[in-house]
CSV table of C-alpha atoms in Angstrom, one decimal:
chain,number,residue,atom,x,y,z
A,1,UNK,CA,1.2,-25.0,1.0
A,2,UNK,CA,-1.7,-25.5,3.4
A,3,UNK,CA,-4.7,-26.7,2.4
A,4,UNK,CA,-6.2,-23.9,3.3
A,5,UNK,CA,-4.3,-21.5,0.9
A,6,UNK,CA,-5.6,-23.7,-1.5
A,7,UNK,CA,-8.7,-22.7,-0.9
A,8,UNK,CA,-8.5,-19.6,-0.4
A,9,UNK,CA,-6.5,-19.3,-3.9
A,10,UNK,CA,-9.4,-21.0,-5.7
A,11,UNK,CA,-11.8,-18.9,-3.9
A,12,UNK,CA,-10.2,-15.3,-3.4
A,13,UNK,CA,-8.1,-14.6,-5.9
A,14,UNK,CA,-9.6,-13.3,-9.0
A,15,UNK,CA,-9.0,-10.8,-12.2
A,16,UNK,CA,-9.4,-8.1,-12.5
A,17,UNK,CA,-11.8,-8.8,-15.7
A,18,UNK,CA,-13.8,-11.1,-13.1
A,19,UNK,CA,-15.9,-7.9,-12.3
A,20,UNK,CA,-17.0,-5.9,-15.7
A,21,UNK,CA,-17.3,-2.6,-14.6
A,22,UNK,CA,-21.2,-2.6,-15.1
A,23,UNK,CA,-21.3,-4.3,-12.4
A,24,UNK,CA,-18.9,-2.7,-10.1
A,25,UNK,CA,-21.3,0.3,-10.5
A,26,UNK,CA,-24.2,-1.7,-10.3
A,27,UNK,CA,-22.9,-2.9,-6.8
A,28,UNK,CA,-22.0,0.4,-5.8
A,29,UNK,CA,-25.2,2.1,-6.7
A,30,UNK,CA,-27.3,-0.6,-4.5
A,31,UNK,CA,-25.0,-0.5,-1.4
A,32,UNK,CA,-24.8,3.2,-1.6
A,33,UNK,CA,-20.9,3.0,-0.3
A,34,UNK,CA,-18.4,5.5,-1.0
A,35,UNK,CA,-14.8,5.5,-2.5
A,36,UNK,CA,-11.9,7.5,-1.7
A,37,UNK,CA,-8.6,6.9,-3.6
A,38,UNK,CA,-5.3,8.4,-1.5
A,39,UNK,CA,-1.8,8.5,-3.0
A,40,UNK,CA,0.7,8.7,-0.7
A,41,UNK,CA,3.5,10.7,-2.4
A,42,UNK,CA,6.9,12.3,-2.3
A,43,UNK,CA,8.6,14.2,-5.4
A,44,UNK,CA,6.4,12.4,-7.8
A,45,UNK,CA,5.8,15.6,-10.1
A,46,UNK,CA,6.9,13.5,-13.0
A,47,UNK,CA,4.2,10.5,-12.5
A,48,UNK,CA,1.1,12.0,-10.0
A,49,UNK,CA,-0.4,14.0,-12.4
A,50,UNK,CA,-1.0,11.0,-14.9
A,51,UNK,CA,-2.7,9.1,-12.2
A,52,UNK,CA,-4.9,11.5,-11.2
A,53,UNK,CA,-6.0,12.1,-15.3
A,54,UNK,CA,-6.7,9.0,-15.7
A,55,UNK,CA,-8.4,7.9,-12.5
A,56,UNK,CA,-10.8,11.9,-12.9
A,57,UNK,CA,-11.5,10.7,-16.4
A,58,UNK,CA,-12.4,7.0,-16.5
A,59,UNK,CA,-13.8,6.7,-12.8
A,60,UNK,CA,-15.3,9.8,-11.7
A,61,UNK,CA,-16.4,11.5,-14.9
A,62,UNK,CA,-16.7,8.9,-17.4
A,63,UNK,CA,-18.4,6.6,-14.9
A,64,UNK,CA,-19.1,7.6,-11.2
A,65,UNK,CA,-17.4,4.9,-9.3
A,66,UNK,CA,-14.7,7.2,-7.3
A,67,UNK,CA,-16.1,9.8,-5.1
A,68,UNK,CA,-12.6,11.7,-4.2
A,69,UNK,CA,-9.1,11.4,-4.7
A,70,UNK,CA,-6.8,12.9,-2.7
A,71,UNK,CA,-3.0,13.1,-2.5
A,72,UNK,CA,-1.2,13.3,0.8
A,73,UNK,CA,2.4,15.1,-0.1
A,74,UNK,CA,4.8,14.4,2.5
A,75,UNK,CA,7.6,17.0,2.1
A,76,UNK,CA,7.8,17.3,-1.5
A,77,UNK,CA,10.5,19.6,-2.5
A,78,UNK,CA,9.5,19.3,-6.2
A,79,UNK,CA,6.5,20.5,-7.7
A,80,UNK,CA,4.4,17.2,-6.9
A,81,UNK,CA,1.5,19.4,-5.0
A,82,UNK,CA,0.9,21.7,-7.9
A,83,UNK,CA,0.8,19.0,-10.5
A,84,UNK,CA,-1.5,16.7,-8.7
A,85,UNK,CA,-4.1,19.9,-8.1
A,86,UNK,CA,-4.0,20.9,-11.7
A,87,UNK,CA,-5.1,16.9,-12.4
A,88,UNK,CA,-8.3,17.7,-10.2
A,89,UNK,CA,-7.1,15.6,-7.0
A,90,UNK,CA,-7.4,17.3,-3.6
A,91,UNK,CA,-3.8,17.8,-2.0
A,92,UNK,CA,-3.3,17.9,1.7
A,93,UNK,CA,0.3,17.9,3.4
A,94,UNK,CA,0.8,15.3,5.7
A,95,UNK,CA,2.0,17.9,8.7
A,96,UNK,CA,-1.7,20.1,7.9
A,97,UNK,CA,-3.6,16.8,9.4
A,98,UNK,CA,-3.7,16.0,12.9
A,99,UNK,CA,-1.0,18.8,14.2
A,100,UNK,CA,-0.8,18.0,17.3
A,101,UNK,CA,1.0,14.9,17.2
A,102,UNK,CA,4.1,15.8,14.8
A,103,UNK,CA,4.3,13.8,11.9
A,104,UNK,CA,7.4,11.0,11.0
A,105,UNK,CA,8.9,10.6,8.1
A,106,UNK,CA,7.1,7.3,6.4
A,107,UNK,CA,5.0,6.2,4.2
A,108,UNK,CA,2.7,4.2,7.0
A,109,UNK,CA,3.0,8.3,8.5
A,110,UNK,CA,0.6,9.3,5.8
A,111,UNK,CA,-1.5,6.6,4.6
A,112,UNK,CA,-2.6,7.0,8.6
A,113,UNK,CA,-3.3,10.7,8.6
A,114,UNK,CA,-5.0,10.4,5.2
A,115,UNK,CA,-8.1,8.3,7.0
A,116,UNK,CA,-8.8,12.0,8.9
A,117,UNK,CA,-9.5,13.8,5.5
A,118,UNK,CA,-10.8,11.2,3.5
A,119,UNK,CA,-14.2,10.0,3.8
A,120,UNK,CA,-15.3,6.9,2.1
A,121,UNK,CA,-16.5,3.8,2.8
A,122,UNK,CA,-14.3,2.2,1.1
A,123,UNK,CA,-10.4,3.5,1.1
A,124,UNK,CA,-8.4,2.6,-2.0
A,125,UNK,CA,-4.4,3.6,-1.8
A,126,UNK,CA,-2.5,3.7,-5.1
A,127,UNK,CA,1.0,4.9,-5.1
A,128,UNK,CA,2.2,7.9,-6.9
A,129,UNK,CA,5.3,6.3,-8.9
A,130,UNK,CA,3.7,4.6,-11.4
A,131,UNK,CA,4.6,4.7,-14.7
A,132,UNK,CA,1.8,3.7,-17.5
A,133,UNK,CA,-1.3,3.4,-15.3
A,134,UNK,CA,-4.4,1.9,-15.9
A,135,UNK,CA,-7.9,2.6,-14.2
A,136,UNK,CA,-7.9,-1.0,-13.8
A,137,UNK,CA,-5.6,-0.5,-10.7
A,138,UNK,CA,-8.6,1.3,-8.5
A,139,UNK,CA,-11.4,-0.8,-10.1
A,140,UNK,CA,-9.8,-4.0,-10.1
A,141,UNK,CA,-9.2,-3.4,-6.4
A,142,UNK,CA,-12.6,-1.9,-5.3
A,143,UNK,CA,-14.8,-4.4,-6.8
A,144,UNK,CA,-14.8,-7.0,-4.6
A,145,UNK,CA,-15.3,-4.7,-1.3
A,146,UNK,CA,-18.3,-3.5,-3.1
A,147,UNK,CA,-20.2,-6.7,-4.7
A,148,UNK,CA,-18.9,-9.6,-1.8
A,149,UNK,CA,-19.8,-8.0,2.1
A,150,UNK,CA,-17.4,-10.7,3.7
A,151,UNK,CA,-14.7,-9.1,2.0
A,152,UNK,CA,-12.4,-6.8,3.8
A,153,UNK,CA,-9.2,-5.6,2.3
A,154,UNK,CA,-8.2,-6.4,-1.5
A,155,UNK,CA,-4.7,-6.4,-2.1
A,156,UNK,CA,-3.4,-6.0,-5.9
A,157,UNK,CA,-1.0,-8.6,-8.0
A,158,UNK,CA,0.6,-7.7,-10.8
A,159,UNK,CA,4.2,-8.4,-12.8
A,160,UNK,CA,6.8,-6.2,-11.8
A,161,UNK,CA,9.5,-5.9,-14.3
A,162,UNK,CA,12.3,-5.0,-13.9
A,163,UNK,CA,14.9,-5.5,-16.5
A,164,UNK,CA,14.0,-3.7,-19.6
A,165,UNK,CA,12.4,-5.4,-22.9
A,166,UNK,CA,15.7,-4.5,-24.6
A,167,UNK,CA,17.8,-6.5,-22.0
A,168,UNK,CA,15.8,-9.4,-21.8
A,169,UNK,CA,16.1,-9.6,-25.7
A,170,UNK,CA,19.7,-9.2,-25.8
A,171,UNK,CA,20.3,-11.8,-23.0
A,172,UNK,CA,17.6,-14.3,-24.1
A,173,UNK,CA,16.0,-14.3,-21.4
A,174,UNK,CA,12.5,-12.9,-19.8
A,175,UNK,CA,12.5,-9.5,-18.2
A,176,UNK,CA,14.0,-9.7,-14.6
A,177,UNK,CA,11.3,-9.4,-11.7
A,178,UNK,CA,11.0,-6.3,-9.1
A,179,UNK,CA,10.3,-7.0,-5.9
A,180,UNK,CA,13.0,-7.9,-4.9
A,181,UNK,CA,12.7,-6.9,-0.7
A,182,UNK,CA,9.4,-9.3,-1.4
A,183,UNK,CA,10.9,-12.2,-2.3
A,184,UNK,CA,14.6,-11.7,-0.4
A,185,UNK,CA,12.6,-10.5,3.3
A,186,UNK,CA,8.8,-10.7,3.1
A,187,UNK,CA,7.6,-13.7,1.3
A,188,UNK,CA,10.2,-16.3,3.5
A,189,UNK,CA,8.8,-14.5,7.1
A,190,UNK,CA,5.3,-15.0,6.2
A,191,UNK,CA,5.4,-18.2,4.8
A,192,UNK,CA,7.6,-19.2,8.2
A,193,UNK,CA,5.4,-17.2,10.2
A,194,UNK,CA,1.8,-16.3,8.9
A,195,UNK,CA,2.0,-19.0,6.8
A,196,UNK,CA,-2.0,-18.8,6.0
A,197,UNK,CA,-0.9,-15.4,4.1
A,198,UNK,CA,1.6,-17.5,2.0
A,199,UNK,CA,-0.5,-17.2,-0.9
A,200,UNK,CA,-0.5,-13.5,-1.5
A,201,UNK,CA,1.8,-12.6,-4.7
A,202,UNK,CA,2.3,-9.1,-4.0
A,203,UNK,CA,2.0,-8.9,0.0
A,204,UNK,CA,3.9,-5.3,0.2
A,205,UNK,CA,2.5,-4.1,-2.9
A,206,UNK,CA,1.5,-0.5,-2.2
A,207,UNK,CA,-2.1,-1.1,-4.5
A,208,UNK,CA,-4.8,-2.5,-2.1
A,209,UNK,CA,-8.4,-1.3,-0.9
A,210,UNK,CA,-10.2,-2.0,2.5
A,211,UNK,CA,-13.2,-0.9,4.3
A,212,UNK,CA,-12.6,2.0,6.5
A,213,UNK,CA,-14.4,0.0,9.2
A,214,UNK,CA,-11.0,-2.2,9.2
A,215,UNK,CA,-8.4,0.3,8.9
A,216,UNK,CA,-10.1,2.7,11.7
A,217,UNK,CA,-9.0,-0.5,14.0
A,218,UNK,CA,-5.5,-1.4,12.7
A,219,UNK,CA,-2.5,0.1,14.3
A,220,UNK,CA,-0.1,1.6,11.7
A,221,UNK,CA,3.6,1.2,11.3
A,222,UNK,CA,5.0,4.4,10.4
A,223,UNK,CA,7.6,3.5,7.6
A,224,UNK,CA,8.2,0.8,5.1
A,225,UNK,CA,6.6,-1.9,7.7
A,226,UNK,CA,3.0,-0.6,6.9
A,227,UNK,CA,1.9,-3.2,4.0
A,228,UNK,CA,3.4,-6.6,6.2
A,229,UNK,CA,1.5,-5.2,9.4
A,230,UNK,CA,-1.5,-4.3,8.1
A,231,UNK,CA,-1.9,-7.8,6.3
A,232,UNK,CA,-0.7,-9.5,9.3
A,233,UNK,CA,-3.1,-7.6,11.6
A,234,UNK,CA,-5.8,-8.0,9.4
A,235,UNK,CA,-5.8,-11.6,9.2
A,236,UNK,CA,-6.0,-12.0,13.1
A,237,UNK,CA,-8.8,-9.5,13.0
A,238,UNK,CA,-10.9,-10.6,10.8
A,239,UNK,CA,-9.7,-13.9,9.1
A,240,UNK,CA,-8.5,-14.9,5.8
A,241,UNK,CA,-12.0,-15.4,4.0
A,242,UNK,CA,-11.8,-11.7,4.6
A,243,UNK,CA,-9.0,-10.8,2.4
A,244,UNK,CA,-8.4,-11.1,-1.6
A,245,UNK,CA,-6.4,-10.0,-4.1
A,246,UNK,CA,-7.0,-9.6,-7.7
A,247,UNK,CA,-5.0,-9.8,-11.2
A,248,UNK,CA,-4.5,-6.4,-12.2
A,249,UNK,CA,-1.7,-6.6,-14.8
A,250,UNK,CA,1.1,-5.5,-15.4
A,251,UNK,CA,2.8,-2.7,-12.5
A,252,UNK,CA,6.1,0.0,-13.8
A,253,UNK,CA,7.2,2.0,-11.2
A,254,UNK,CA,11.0,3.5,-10.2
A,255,UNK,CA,13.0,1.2,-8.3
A,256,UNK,CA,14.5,2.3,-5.2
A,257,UNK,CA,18.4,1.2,-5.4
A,258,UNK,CA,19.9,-1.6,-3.4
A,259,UNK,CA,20.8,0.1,0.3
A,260,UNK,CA,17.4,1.7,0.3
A,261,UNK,CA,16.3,-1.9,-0.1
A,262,UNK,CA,18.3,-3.2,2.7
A,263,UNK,CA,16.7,0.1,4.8
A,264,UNK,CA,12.8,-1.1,3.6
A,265,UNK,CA,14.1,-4.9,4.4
A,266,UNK,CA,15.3,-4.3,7.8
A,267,UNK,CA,12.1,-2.2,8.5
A,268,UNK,CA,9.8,-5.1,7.3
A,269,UNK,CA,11.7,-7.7,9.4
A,270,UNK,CA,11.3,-5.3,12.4
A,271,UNK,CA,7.8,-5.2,11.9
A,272,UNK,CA,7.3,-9.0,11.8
A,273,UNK,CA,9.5,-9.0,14.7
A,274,UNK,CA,7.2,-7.0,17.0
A,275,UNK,CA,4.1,-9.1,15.8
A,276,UNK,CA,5.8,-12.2,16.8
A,277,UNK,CA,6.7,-11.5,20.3
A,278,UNK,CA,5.8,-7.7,20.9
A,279,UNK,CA,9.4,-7.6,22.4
A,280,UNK,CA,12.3,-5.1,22.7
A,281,UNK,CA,14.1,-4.7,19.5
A,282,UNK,CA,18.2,-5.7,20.5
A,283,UNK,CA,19.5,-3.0,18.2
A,284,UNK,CA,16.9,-1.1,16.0
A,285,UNK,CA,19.7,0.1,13.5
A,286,UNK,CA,20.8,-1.2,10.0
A,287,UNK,CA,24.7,-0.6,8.9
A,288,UNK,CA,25.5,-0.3,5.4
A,289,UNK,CA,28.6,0.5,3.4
A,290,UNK,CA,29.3,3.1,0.8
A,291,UNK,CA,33.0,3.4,-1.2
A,292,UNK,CA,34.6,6.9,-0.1
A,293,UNK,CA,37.4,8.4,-0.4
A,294,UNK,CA,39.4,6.1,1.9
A,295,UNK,CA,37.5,3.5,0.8
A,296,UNK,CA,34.1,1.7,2.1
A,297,UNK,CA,32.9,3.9,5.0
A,298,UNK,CA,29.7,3.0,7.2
A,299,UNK,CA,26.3,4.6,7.2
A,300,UNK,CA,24.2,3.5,10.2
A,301,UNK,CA,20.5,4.4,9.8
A,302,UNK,CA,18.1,3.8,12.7
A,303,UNK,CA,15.0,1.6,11.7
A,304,UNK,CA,11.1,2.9,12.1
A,305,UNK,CA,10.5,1.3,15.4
A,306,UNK,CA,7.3,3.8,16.1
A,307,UNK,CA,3.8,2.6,15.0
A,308,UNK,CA,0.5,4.9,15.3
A,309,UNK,CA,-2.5,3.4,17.2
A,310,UNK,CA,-5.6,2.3,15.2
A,311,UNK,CA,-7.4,5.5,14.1
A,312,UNK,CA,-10.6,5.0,16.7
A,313,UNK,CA,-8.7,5.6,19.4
A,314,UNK,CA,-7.2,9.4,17.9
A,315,UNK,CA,-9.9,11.8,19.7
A,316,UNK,CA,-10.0,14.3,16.4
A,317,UNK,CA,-11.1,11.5,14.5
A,318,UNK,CA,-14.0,10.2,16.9
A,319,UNK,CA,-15.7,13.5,16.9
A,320,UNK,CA,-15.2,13.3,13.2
A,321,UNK,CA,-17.8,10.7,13.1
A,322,UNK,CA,-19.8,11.8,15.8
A,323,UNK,CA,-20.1,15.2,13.8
């Protein structure tokens, strides 16, 4: 590892316990920045609503740390909007913002949209499949963007299990890990690569904050590409000191099956590749196989090769902030 992940380890990667929440507020309350939370989701009736509880009830009424949460729905088919509304968050659908540039299918797709109807200073994305959630999550996150100015964008760590306790027991062993497109794809092409953001644990973890003043000047990739890209373009525009990540626990979430996987991996590799050279992709497609009838038969999906420009550059949003 380079000496200087070293040092950044020693020096930018804390708990989540680091910062008492006291003093989150007390930070918050003296630099007068705001904080808006976004989950990005997608028939998550069975999870969204528990987020939004408990982040309305420990962070905004219990203490007033958040100042709006809002979930972006991007074609739900299930009753993720109404569930999310009845928690108290503010639901907008991903094809209401910015109409005249017709929305992608992608998570990257909404988390860029949702910087035109959010307003903090601060911008905290949680995703909406998590199962036993903790407040933690958002103030964990937050806290460093509002007591250290140098600090940019916070990413969150955390275990991911993913055998279950009941497994591990039988076999003897601990529970298995999740992120598994982490370790397989994007941990080997940053530490090749980008090796100064080798010593990030969860890189594509979907849990981070940053100051809007950053992500108004990133360029977005539209699918599973967004995490990798936005760390990547981060550190080139404002350094490493500027990042972080803290300790948050422990995260549960549903875990997408194994050709979905290969579809996030080959969209995270893509990404990389168009950081490393800007170049023309050779074939932006991905094959898999799938047991039919007459045996395996191919599935060829096409890989997000579209990317939205940084947000200062979208005309809606500069009069936004002239208004």
């Amino acid at each position: 590892m380079l000496e200087e992940v070293e040092r950044w380890l020693a020096t930018r990667s804390w708990s989540a316990t680091d910062r008492p929440l006291h003093r989150i507020l007390t930070a918050k309350q003296r630099t007068g920045q705001t904080i808006s939370v976004v989950l990005p989701a997608l028939n998550e009736e069975e999870t969204v609503g528990d987020i939004v509880t408990v982040i309305r009830h420990d962070l905004m009424e219990r203490v007033p740390l958040v100042d709006e949460i809002v979930v972006v729905d991007s074609g739900s088919t299930d009753r993720t909007s109404e569930v999310a509304a009845a928690a108290g968050a503010r639901v907008v659908h991903r094809d209401a913002i910015l109409p005249r540039i017709p929305a992608v299918p992608g998570k990257g797709e909404v988390l860029w949209r949702s910087l035109l109807v959010t307003h903090g200073d601060i911008v905290c994305f949680i995703d909406a499949d998590l199962r036993d959630f903790s407040a933690d999550f958002v103030s964990g996150i937050v806290g460093p963007l509002l007591t250290d100015p140098e600090i940019a964008l916070v990413k969150g760590m955390y275990d991911r299990p993913l055998a279950t306790e009941f497994d591990s027991l039988a076999s003897g062993k601990t529970a298995g890990q999740g992120g598994r497109v982490t370790e397989l794809m994007a941990r080997p092409l940053l530490n090749m690569h980008w090796p100064q953001l080798a010593g990030f644990v969860q890189p594509l973890g979907g849990e981070y904050a940053a100051r809007r003043s950053l992500l108004e000047q990133l360029p977005f990739p539209v699918g599973y590409g967004v995490e990798l890209g936005m760390l990547v373009d981060a550190l080139h525009l404002v350094g490493l000191d500027a990042l972080a990540q803290v300790d948050v626990g422990v995260r549960k979430h549903r875990h997408q099956d194994g050709q979905a996987l290969g579809r996030m991996a080959a969209a995270i590799y893509r990404t990389a590749q168009l950081r490393l050279a800007r170049g023309h992709l050779i074939r932006p497609a991905l094959t898999q196989f799938e047991r039919g009838e007459d045996g395996f038969e191919p599935r060829t999906y096409s890989v997000d090769t579209e990317e939205r420009p940084p947000m200062v550059e979208i005309a809606e949003y500069a009069e936004r902030r002239v208004a």
